[in-house]
Amino acid sequence: MSKIWILALCASLAFLSGCADGGKKVTRLDVNSVTDLSGSWNDTDSRLVADEMINDCLGRPWYSQFAAQKGSVPTIVIGKVRNKSHEHIRVETFIKDIERALINSGKAEFVANSNERADLRDELADQQGNVTEETMKDAGMEIGADLMLTGTINSIIDQEGGEQVVYYQVDMELTDIQSHRKLWIGDKKIKKFMSKSSVKF
């Protein structure tokens, strides 16, 4: 087979391959850019809500009062964050954004949640008798959290004809684990308007 025929065959295969994917084009985006295609809860909402709520939480009077009484920064654990909205929201992503905002603030210590602690305890138990004495970690050395952060994500839909408004409200509470006293309650609201061209009814 001549070189011309081989080049022609390669060009034909490349053309057919391009047709098979429908001419799809992929563009990489900055992960911090605001991209809102459907109007649903997205990564931007999760990140911005987490940052604003943690900044508000750690900037309130309870924080300075706690530091004065205890002489240290608070140790916080994240409890349940419930999704009560109309759509499927990956709450785990929002929790990770909350964790990141807490750790990066430098104003609080943070401990693993109940699911993570179970995995860590399994690893600790597995180390007993299986690793060298010098590297084996001791049980009963966990740091207890002072406070627990919990929350809910709610939504309301207002729709008329080809227009829709989606309203999200995130409520968070910080509670003293020993006394059950609520130290902070915060909320963040998001409202999105969508026209018929951007919403599938």
PDB file of C-alpha atoms in Angstrom:
ATOM      1  CA  MET A   1       0.000   0.000   0.000  1.00  0.00           C
ATOM      2  CA  SER A   2       1.401   3.369  -1.005  1.00  0.00           C
ATOM      3  CA  LYS A   3       2.122   6.171   1.453  1.00  0.00           C
ATOM      4  CA  ILE A   4      -0.648   8.251  -0.142  1.00  0.00           C
ATOM      5  CA  TRP A   5      -3.229   5.556   0.574  1.00  0.00           C
ATOM      6  CA  ILE A   6      -2.002   5.209   4.163  1.00  0.00           C
ATOM      7  CA  LEU A   7      -2.284   8.974   4.737  1.00  0.00           C
ATOM      8  CA  ALA A   8      -5.751   8.989   3.189  1.00  0.00           C
ATOM      9  CA  LEU A   9      -6.858   6.121   5.433  1.00  0.00           C
ATOM     10  CA  CYS A  10      -5.529   7.879   8.559  1.00  0.00           C
ATOM     11  CA  ALA A  11      -7.316  11.097   7.600  1.00  0.00           C
ATOM     12  CA  SER A  12     -10.588   9.216   7.071  1.00  0.00           C
ATOM     13  CA  LEU A  13     -10.326   7.501  10.445  1.00  0.00           C
ATOM     14  CA  ALA A  14      -9.609  10.796  12.175  1.00  0.00           C
ATOM     15  CA  PHE A  15     -12.643  12.367  10.465  1.00  0.00           C
ATOM     16  CA  LEU A  16     -14.938   9.492  11.474  1.00  0.00           C
ATOM     17  CA  SER A  17     -13.651   9.648  15.040  1.00  0.00           C
ATOM     18  CA  GLY A  18     -14.464  13.364  15.183  1.00  0.00           C
ATOM     19  CA  CYS A  19     -17.974  12.717  13.898  1.00  0.00           C
ATOM     20  CA  ALA A  20     -18.556   9.930  16.439  1.00  0.00           C
ATOM     21  CA  ASP A  21     -18.231  12.278  19.442  1.00  0.00           C
ATOM     22  CA  GLY A  22     -20.625  14.817  17.940  1.00  0.00           C
ATOM     23  CA  GLY A  23     -17.927  17.452  17.602  1.00  0.00           C
ATOM     24  CA  LYS A  24     -17.675  17.743  21.400  1.00  0.00           C
ATOM     25  CA  LYS A  25     -15.301  20.406  22.628  1.00  0.00           C
ATOM     26  CA  VAL A  26     -13.808  20.423  26.111  1.00  0.00           C
ATOM     27  CA  THR A  27     -12.496  23.613  27.712  1.00  0.00           C
ATOM     28  CA  ARG A  28     -10.663  23.616  31.014  1.00  0.00           C
ATOM     29  CA  LEU A  29     -11.921  26.179  33.523  1.00  0.00           C
ATOM     30  CA  ASP A  30     -10.405  27.794  36.589  1.00  0.00           C
ATOM     31  CA  VAL A  31     -11.765  25.803  39.550  1.00  0.00           C
ATOM     32  CA  ASN A  32     -12.487  29.098  41.336  1.00  0.00           C
ATOM     33  CA  SER A  33     -14.493  30.533  38.414  1.00  0.00           C
ATOM     34  CA  VAL A  34     -18.263  30.962  38.772  1.00  0.00           C
ATOM     35  CA  THR A  35     -19.986  28.557  36.374  1.00  0.00           C
ATOM     36  CA  ASP A  36     -23.761  28.254  36.729  1.00  0.00           C
ATOM     37  CA  LEU A  37     -25.297  26.192  33.916  1.00  0.00           C
ATOM     38  CA  SER A  38     -28.442  24.698  35.448  1.00  0.00           C
ATOM     39  CA  GLY A  39     -29.112  27.053  38.336  1.00  0.00           C
ATOM     40  CA  SER A  40     -28.833  24.142  40.770  1.00  0.00           C
ATOM     41  CA  TRP A  41     -26.632  24.145  43.865  1.00  0.00           C
ATOM     42  CA  ASN A  42     -23.031  23.868  42.662  1.00  0.00           C
ATOM     43  CA  ASP A  43     -19.394  23.991  43.765  1.00  0.00           C
ATOM     44  CA  THR A  44     -19.362  27.805  43.835  1.00  0.00           C
ATOM     45  CA  ASP A  45     -22.358  27.905  46.200  1.00  0.00           C
ATOM     46  CA  SER A  46     -20.730  25.312  48.454  1.00  0.00           C
ATOM     47  CA  ARG A  47     -17.398  27.124  48.633  1.00  0.00           C
ATOM     48  CA  LEU A  48     -18.795  30.648  49.124  1.00  0.00           C
ATOM     49  CA  VAL A  49     -21.337  29.583  51.755  1.00  0.00           C
ATOM     50  CA  ALA A  50     -18.695  27.648  53.709  1.00  0.00           C
ATOM     51  CA  ASP A  51     -16.216  30.540  53.661  1.00  0.00           C
ATOM     52  CA  GLU A  52     -18.761  33.200  54.656  1.00  0.00           C
ATOM     53  CA  MET A  53     -20.363  31.132  57.406  1.00  0.00           C
ATOM     54  CA  ILE A  54     -17.075  30.125  59.032  1.00  0.00           C
ATOM     55  CA  ASN A  55     -15.800  33.718  58.880  1.00  0.00           C
ATOM     56  CA  ASP A  56     -19.012  34.884  60.539  1.00  0.00           C
ATOM     57  CA  CYS A  57     -18.909  32.093  63.123  1.00  0.00           C
ATOM     58  CA  LEU A  58     -15.322  32.729  64.226  1.00  0.00           C
ATOM     59  CA  GLY A  59     -15.810  36.499  64.208  1.00  0.00           C
ATOM     60  CA  ARG A  60     -18.626  36.558  66.766  1.00  0.00           C
ATOM     61  CA  PRO A  61     -18.312  37.393  70.519  1.00  0.00           C
ATOM     62  CA  TRP A  62     -18.442  33.749  71.643  1.00  0.00           C
ATOM     63  CA  TYR A  63     -14.979  33.186  70.165  1.00  0.00           C
ATOM     64  CA  SER A  64     -13.140  35.765  72.278  1.00  0.00           C
ATOM     65  CA  GLN A  65     -15.114  34.670  75.344  1.00  0.00           C
ATOM     66  CA  PHE A  66     -14.133  31.042  74.782  1.00  0.00           C
ATOM     67  CA  ALA A  67     -10.463  31.947  74.278  1.00  0.00           C
ATOM     68  CA  ALA A  68     -10.476  34.018  77.478  1.00  0.00           C
ATOM     69  CA  GLN A  69     -12.061  31.248  79.557  1.00  0.00           C
ATOM     70  CA  LYS A  70     -10.134  28.277  78.154  1.00  0.00           C
ATOM     71  CA  GLY A  71      -6.878  29.955  77.232  1.00  0.00           C
ATOM     72  CA  SER A  72      -6.803  28.092  73.910  1.00  0.00           C
ATOM     73  CA  VAL A  73      -8.514  27.931  70.556  1.00  0.00           C
ATOM     74  CA  PRO A  74     -11.650  25.746  70.352  1.00  0.00           C
ATOM     75  CA  THR A  75     -11.523  22.199  69.025  1.00  0.00           C
ATOM     76  CA  ILE A  76     -14.436  21.650  66.649  1.00  0.00           C
ATOM     77  CA  VAL A  77     -15.997  18.554  65.108  1.00  0.00           C
ATOM     78  CA  ILE A  78     -18.552  18.652  62.299  1.00  0.00           C
ATOM     79  CA  GLY A  79     -21.729  16.748  63.042  1.00  0.00           C
ATOM     80  CA  LYS A  80     -24.584  16.089  60.646  1.00  0.00           C
ATOM     81  CA  VAL A  81     -25.391  18.532  57.855  1.00  0.00           C
ATOM     82  CA  ARG A  82     -28.791  17.514  56.475  1.00  0.00           C
ATOM     83  CA  ASN A  83     -30.003  18.217  52.968  1.00  0.00           C
ATOM     84  CA  LYS A  84     -33.698  19.153  53.175  1.00  0.00           C
ATOM     85  CA  SER A  85     -33.746  20.893  49.803  1.00  0.00           C
ATOM     86  CA  HIS A  86     -35.699  19.850  46.688  1.00  0.00           C
ATOM     87  CA  GLU A  87     -32.603  18.579  44.881  1.00  0.00           C
ATOM     88  CA  HIS A  88     -29.804  16.100  45.382  1.00  0.00           C
ATOM     89  CA  ILE A  89     -26.879  17.913  46.992  1.00  0.00           C
ATOM     90  CA  ARG A  90     -23.616  16.158  47.762  1.00  0.00           C
ATOM     91  CA  VAL A  91     -23.419  17.238  51.392  1.00  0.00           C
ATOM     92  CA  GLU A  92     -19.969  15.632  51.697  1.00  0.00           C
ATOM     93  CA  THR A  93     -18.521  18.284  49.379  1.00  0.00           C
ATOM     94  CA  PHE A  94     -20.030  21.077  51.481  1.00  0.00           C
ATOM     95  CA  ILE A  95     -18.665  19.484  54.666  1.00  0.00           C
ATOM     96  CA  LYS A  96     -15.191  19.361  53.131  1.00  0.00           C
ATOM     97  CA  ASP A  97     -15.476  23.056  52.247  1.00  0.00           C
ATOM     98  CA  ILE A  98     -16.447  23.754  55.876  1.00  0.00           C
ATOM     99  CA  GLU A  99     -13.454  21.746  57.103  1.00  0.00           C
ATOM    100  CA  ARG A 100     -11.120  23.621  54.758  1.00  0.00           C
ATOM    101  CA  ALA A 101     -12.445  27.006  55.888  1.00  0.00           C
ATOM    102  CA  LEU A 102     -12.048  26.016  59.563  1.00  0.00           C
ATOM    103  CA  ILE A 103      -8.501  24.729  59.202  1.00  0.00           C
ATOM    104  CA  ASN A 104      -7.352  27.594  56.987  1.00  0.00           C
ATOM    105  CA  SER A 105      -8.732  30.171  59.446  1.00  0.00           C
ATOM    106  CA  GLY A 106      -6.048  29.252  61.983  1.00  0.00           C
ATOM    107  CA  LYS A 107      -8.577  30.123  64.690  1.00  0.00           C
ATOM    108  CA  ALA A 108      -9.714  26.626  65.578  1.00  0.00           C
ATOM    109  CA  GLU A 109      -8.466  23.080  65.848  1.00  0.00           C
ATOM    110  CA  PHE A 110     -10.396  20.419  64.062  1.00  0.00           C
ATOM    111  CA  VAL A 111     -10.913  16.718  64.794  1.00  0.00           C
ATOM    112  CA  ALA A 112     -12.188  13.879  62.626  1.00  0.00           C
ATOM    113  CA  ASN A 113     -15.919  13.181  62.530  1.00  0.00           C
ATOM    114  CA  SER A 114     -17.538   9.954  63.744  1.00  0.00           C
ATOM    115  CA  ASN A 115     -17.114   8.065  60.448  1.00  0.00           C
ATOM    116  CA  GLU A 116     -13.474   9.061  60.136  1.00  0.00           C
ATOM    117  CA  ARG A 117     -12.812   8.175  63.788  1.00  0.00           C
ATOM    118  CA  ALA A 118     -14.135   4.657  63.186  1.00  0.00           C
ATOM    119  CA  ASP A 119     -11.606   4.151  60.380  1.00  0.00           C
ATOM    120  CA  LEU A 120      -8.806   5.599  62.500  1.00  0.00           C
ATOM    121  CA  ARG A 121      -9.669   3.329  65.423  1.00  0.00           C
ATOM    122  CA  ASP A 122      -9.652   0.312  63.117  1.00  0.00           C
ATOM    123  CA  GLU A 123      -6.162   1.299  61.990  1.00  0.00           C
ATOM    124  CA  LEU A 124      -5.073   1.829  65.602  1.00  0.00           C
ATOM    125  CA  ALA A 125      -6.362  -1.625  66.568  1.00  0.00           C
ATOM    126  CA  ASP A 126      -4.613  -3.166  63.574  1.00  0.00           C
ATOM    127  CA  GLN A 127      -1.310  -1.689  64.691  1.00  0.00           C
ATOM    128  CA  GLN A 128      -1.398  -3.540  68.008  1.00  0.00           C
ATOM    129  CA  GLY A 129       1.032  -6.426  67.675  1.00  0.00           C
ATOM    130  CA  ASN A 130       1.635  -5.773  63.973  1.00  0.00           C
ATOM    131  CA  VAL A 131       4.037  -2.832  63.931  1.00  0.00           C
ATOM    132  CA  THR A 132       7.227  -2.038  65.784  1.00  0.00           C
ATOM    133  CA  GLU A 133       6.903  -0.825  69.345  1.00  0.00           C
ATOM    134  CA  GLU A 134       8.650   2.432  68.436  1.00  0.00           C
ATOM    135  CA  THR A 135       6.070   3.327  65.761  1.00  0.00           C
ATOM    136  CA  MET A 136       2.924   1.852  67.334  1.00  0.00           C
ATOM    137  CA  LYS A 137       0.362   4.458  68.392  1.00  0.00           C
ATOM    138  CA  ASP A 138      -1.371   4.200  71.768  1.00  0.00           C
ATOM    139  CA  ALA A 139      -5.130   4.003  72.256  1.00  0.00           C
ATOM    140  CA  GLY A 140      -6.864   6.533  74.475  1.00  0.00           C
ATOM    141  CA  MET A 141      -4.879   9.505  73.185  1.00  0.00           C
ATOM    142  CA  GLU A 142      -7.600  11.162  71.075  1.00  0.00           C
ATOM    143  CA  ILE A 143      -8.362  14.862  71.502  1.00  0.00           C
ATOM    144  CA  GLY A 144     -11.946  15.505  72.524  1.00  0.00           C
ATOM    145  CA  ALA A 145     -13.851  18.201  70.684  1.00  0.00           C
ATOM    146  CA  ASP A 146     -15.188  21.172  72.615  1.00  0.00           C
ATOM    147  CA  LEU A 147     -17.842  22.148  70.088  1.00  0.00           C
ATOM    148  CA  MET A 148     -19.966  20.557  67.375  1.00  0.00           C
ATOM    149  CA  LEU A 149     -21.031  22.267  64.151  1.00  0.00           C
ATOM    150  CA  THR A 150     -24.288  21.042  62.598  1.00  0.00           C
ATOM    151  CA  GLY A 151     -26.576  22.358  59.894  1.00  0.00           C
ATOM    152  CA  THR A 152     -29.298  22.023  57.270  1.00  0.00           C
ATOM    153  CA  ILE A 153     -29.715  23.047  53.636  1.00  0.00           C
ATOM    154  CA  ASN A 154     -33.272  24.059  52.651  1.00  0.00           C
ATOM    155  CA  SER A 155     -34.777  25.370  49.429  1.00  0.00           C
ATOM    156  CA  ILE A 156     -37.941  26.960  48.071  1.00  0.00           C
ATOM    157  CA  ILE A 157     -38.999  27.063  44.391  1.00  0.00           C
ATOM    158  CA  ASP A 158     -41.206  29.823  42.962  1.00  0.00           C
ATOM    159  CA  GLN A 159     -42.191  29.104  39.354  1.00  0.00           C
ATOM    160  CA  GLU A 160     -44.471  30.853  36.873  1.00  0.00           C
ATOM    161  CA  GLY A 161     -44.549  30.134  33.155  1.00  0.00           C
ATOM    162  CA  GLY A 162     -41.051  30.104  31.775  1.00  0.00           C
ATOM    163  CA  GLU A 163     -39.448  31.727  34.804  1.00  0.00           C
ATOM    164  CA  GLN A 164     -38.230  30.196  38.032  1.00  0.00           C
ATOM    165  CA  VAL A 165     -36.653  31.466  41.232  1.00  0.00           C
ATOM    166  CA  VAL A 166     -34.816  29.031  43.493  1.00  0.00           C
ATOM    167  CA  TYR A 167     -34.100  30.123  47.057  1.00  0.00           C
ATOM    168  CA  TYR A 168     -31.594  28.285  49.212  1.00  0.00           C
ATOM    169  CA  GLN A 169     -31.068  28.789  52.935  1.00  0.00           C
ATOM    170  CA  VAL A 170     -28.206  27.183  54.833  1.00  0.00           C
ATOM    171  CA  ASP A 171     -28.533  27.208  58.630  1.00  0.00           C
ATOM    172  CA  MET A 172     -25.595  26.257  60.858  1.00  0.00           C
ATOM    173  CA  GLU A 173     -25.315  25.940  64.638  1.00  0.00           C
ATOM    174  CA  LEU A 174     -22.317  25.662  66.931  1.00  0.00           C
ATOM    175  CA  THR A 175     -23.047  23.843  70.190  1.00  0.00           C
ATOM    176  CA  ASP A 176     -20.967  23.227  73.308  1.00  0.00           C
ATOM    177  CA  ILE A 177     -20.708  19.421  73.578  1.00  0.00           C
ATOM    178  CA  GLN A 178     -20.533  19.317  77.369  1.00  0.00           C
ATOM    179  CA  SER A 179     -23.223  21.837  78.279  1.00  0.00           C
ATOM    180  CA  HIS A 180     -25.293  21.622  75.042  1.00  0.00           C
ATOM    181  CA  ARG A 181     -25.339  25.409  75.050  1.00  0.00           C
ATOM    182  CA  LYS A 182     -25.673  26.934  71.582  1.00  0.00           C
ATOM    183  CA  LEU A 183     -22.898  29.460  71.059  1.00  0.00           C
ATOM    184  CA  TRP A 184     -23.659  30.577  67.500  1.00  0.00           C
ATOM    185  CA  ILE A 185     -26.457  30.303  64.947  1.00  0.00           C
ATOM    186  CA  GLY A 186     -25.823  31.532  61.426  1.00  0.00           C
ATOM    187  CA  ASP A 187     -27.552  31.441  58.062  1.00  0.00           C
ATOM    188  CA  LYS A 188     -26.678  32.145  54.465  1.00  0.00           C
ATOM    189  CA  LYS A 189     -29.240  32.765  51.732  1.00  0.00           C
ATOM    190  CA  ILE A 190     -28.844  32.318  47.977  1.00  0.00           C
ATOM    191  CA  LYS A 191     -31.472  33.292  45.402  1.00  0.00           C
ATOM    192  CA  LYS A 192     -31.224  32.352  41.715  1.00  0.00           C
ATOM    193  CA  PHE A 193     -33.428  33.482  38.834  1.00  0.00           C
ATOM    194  CA  MET A 194     -33.721  31.313  35.735  1.00  0.00           C
ATOM    195  CA  SER A 195     -35.518  32.038  32.482  1.00  0.00           C
ATOM    196  CA  LYS A 196     -37.067  29.458  30.140  1.00  0.00           C
ATOM    197  CA  SER A 197     -33.948  29.376  27.988  1.00  0.00           C
ATOM    198  CA  SER A 198     -31.862  28.081  30.912  1.00  0.00           C
ATOM    199  CA  VAL A 199     -34.410  25.869  32.666  1.00  0.00           C
ATOM    200  CA  LYS A 200     -35.834  22.548  31.488  1.00  0.00           C
ATOM    201  CA  PHE A 201     -39.475  22.471  32.541  1.00  0.00           C
TER     202      PHE A 201
END
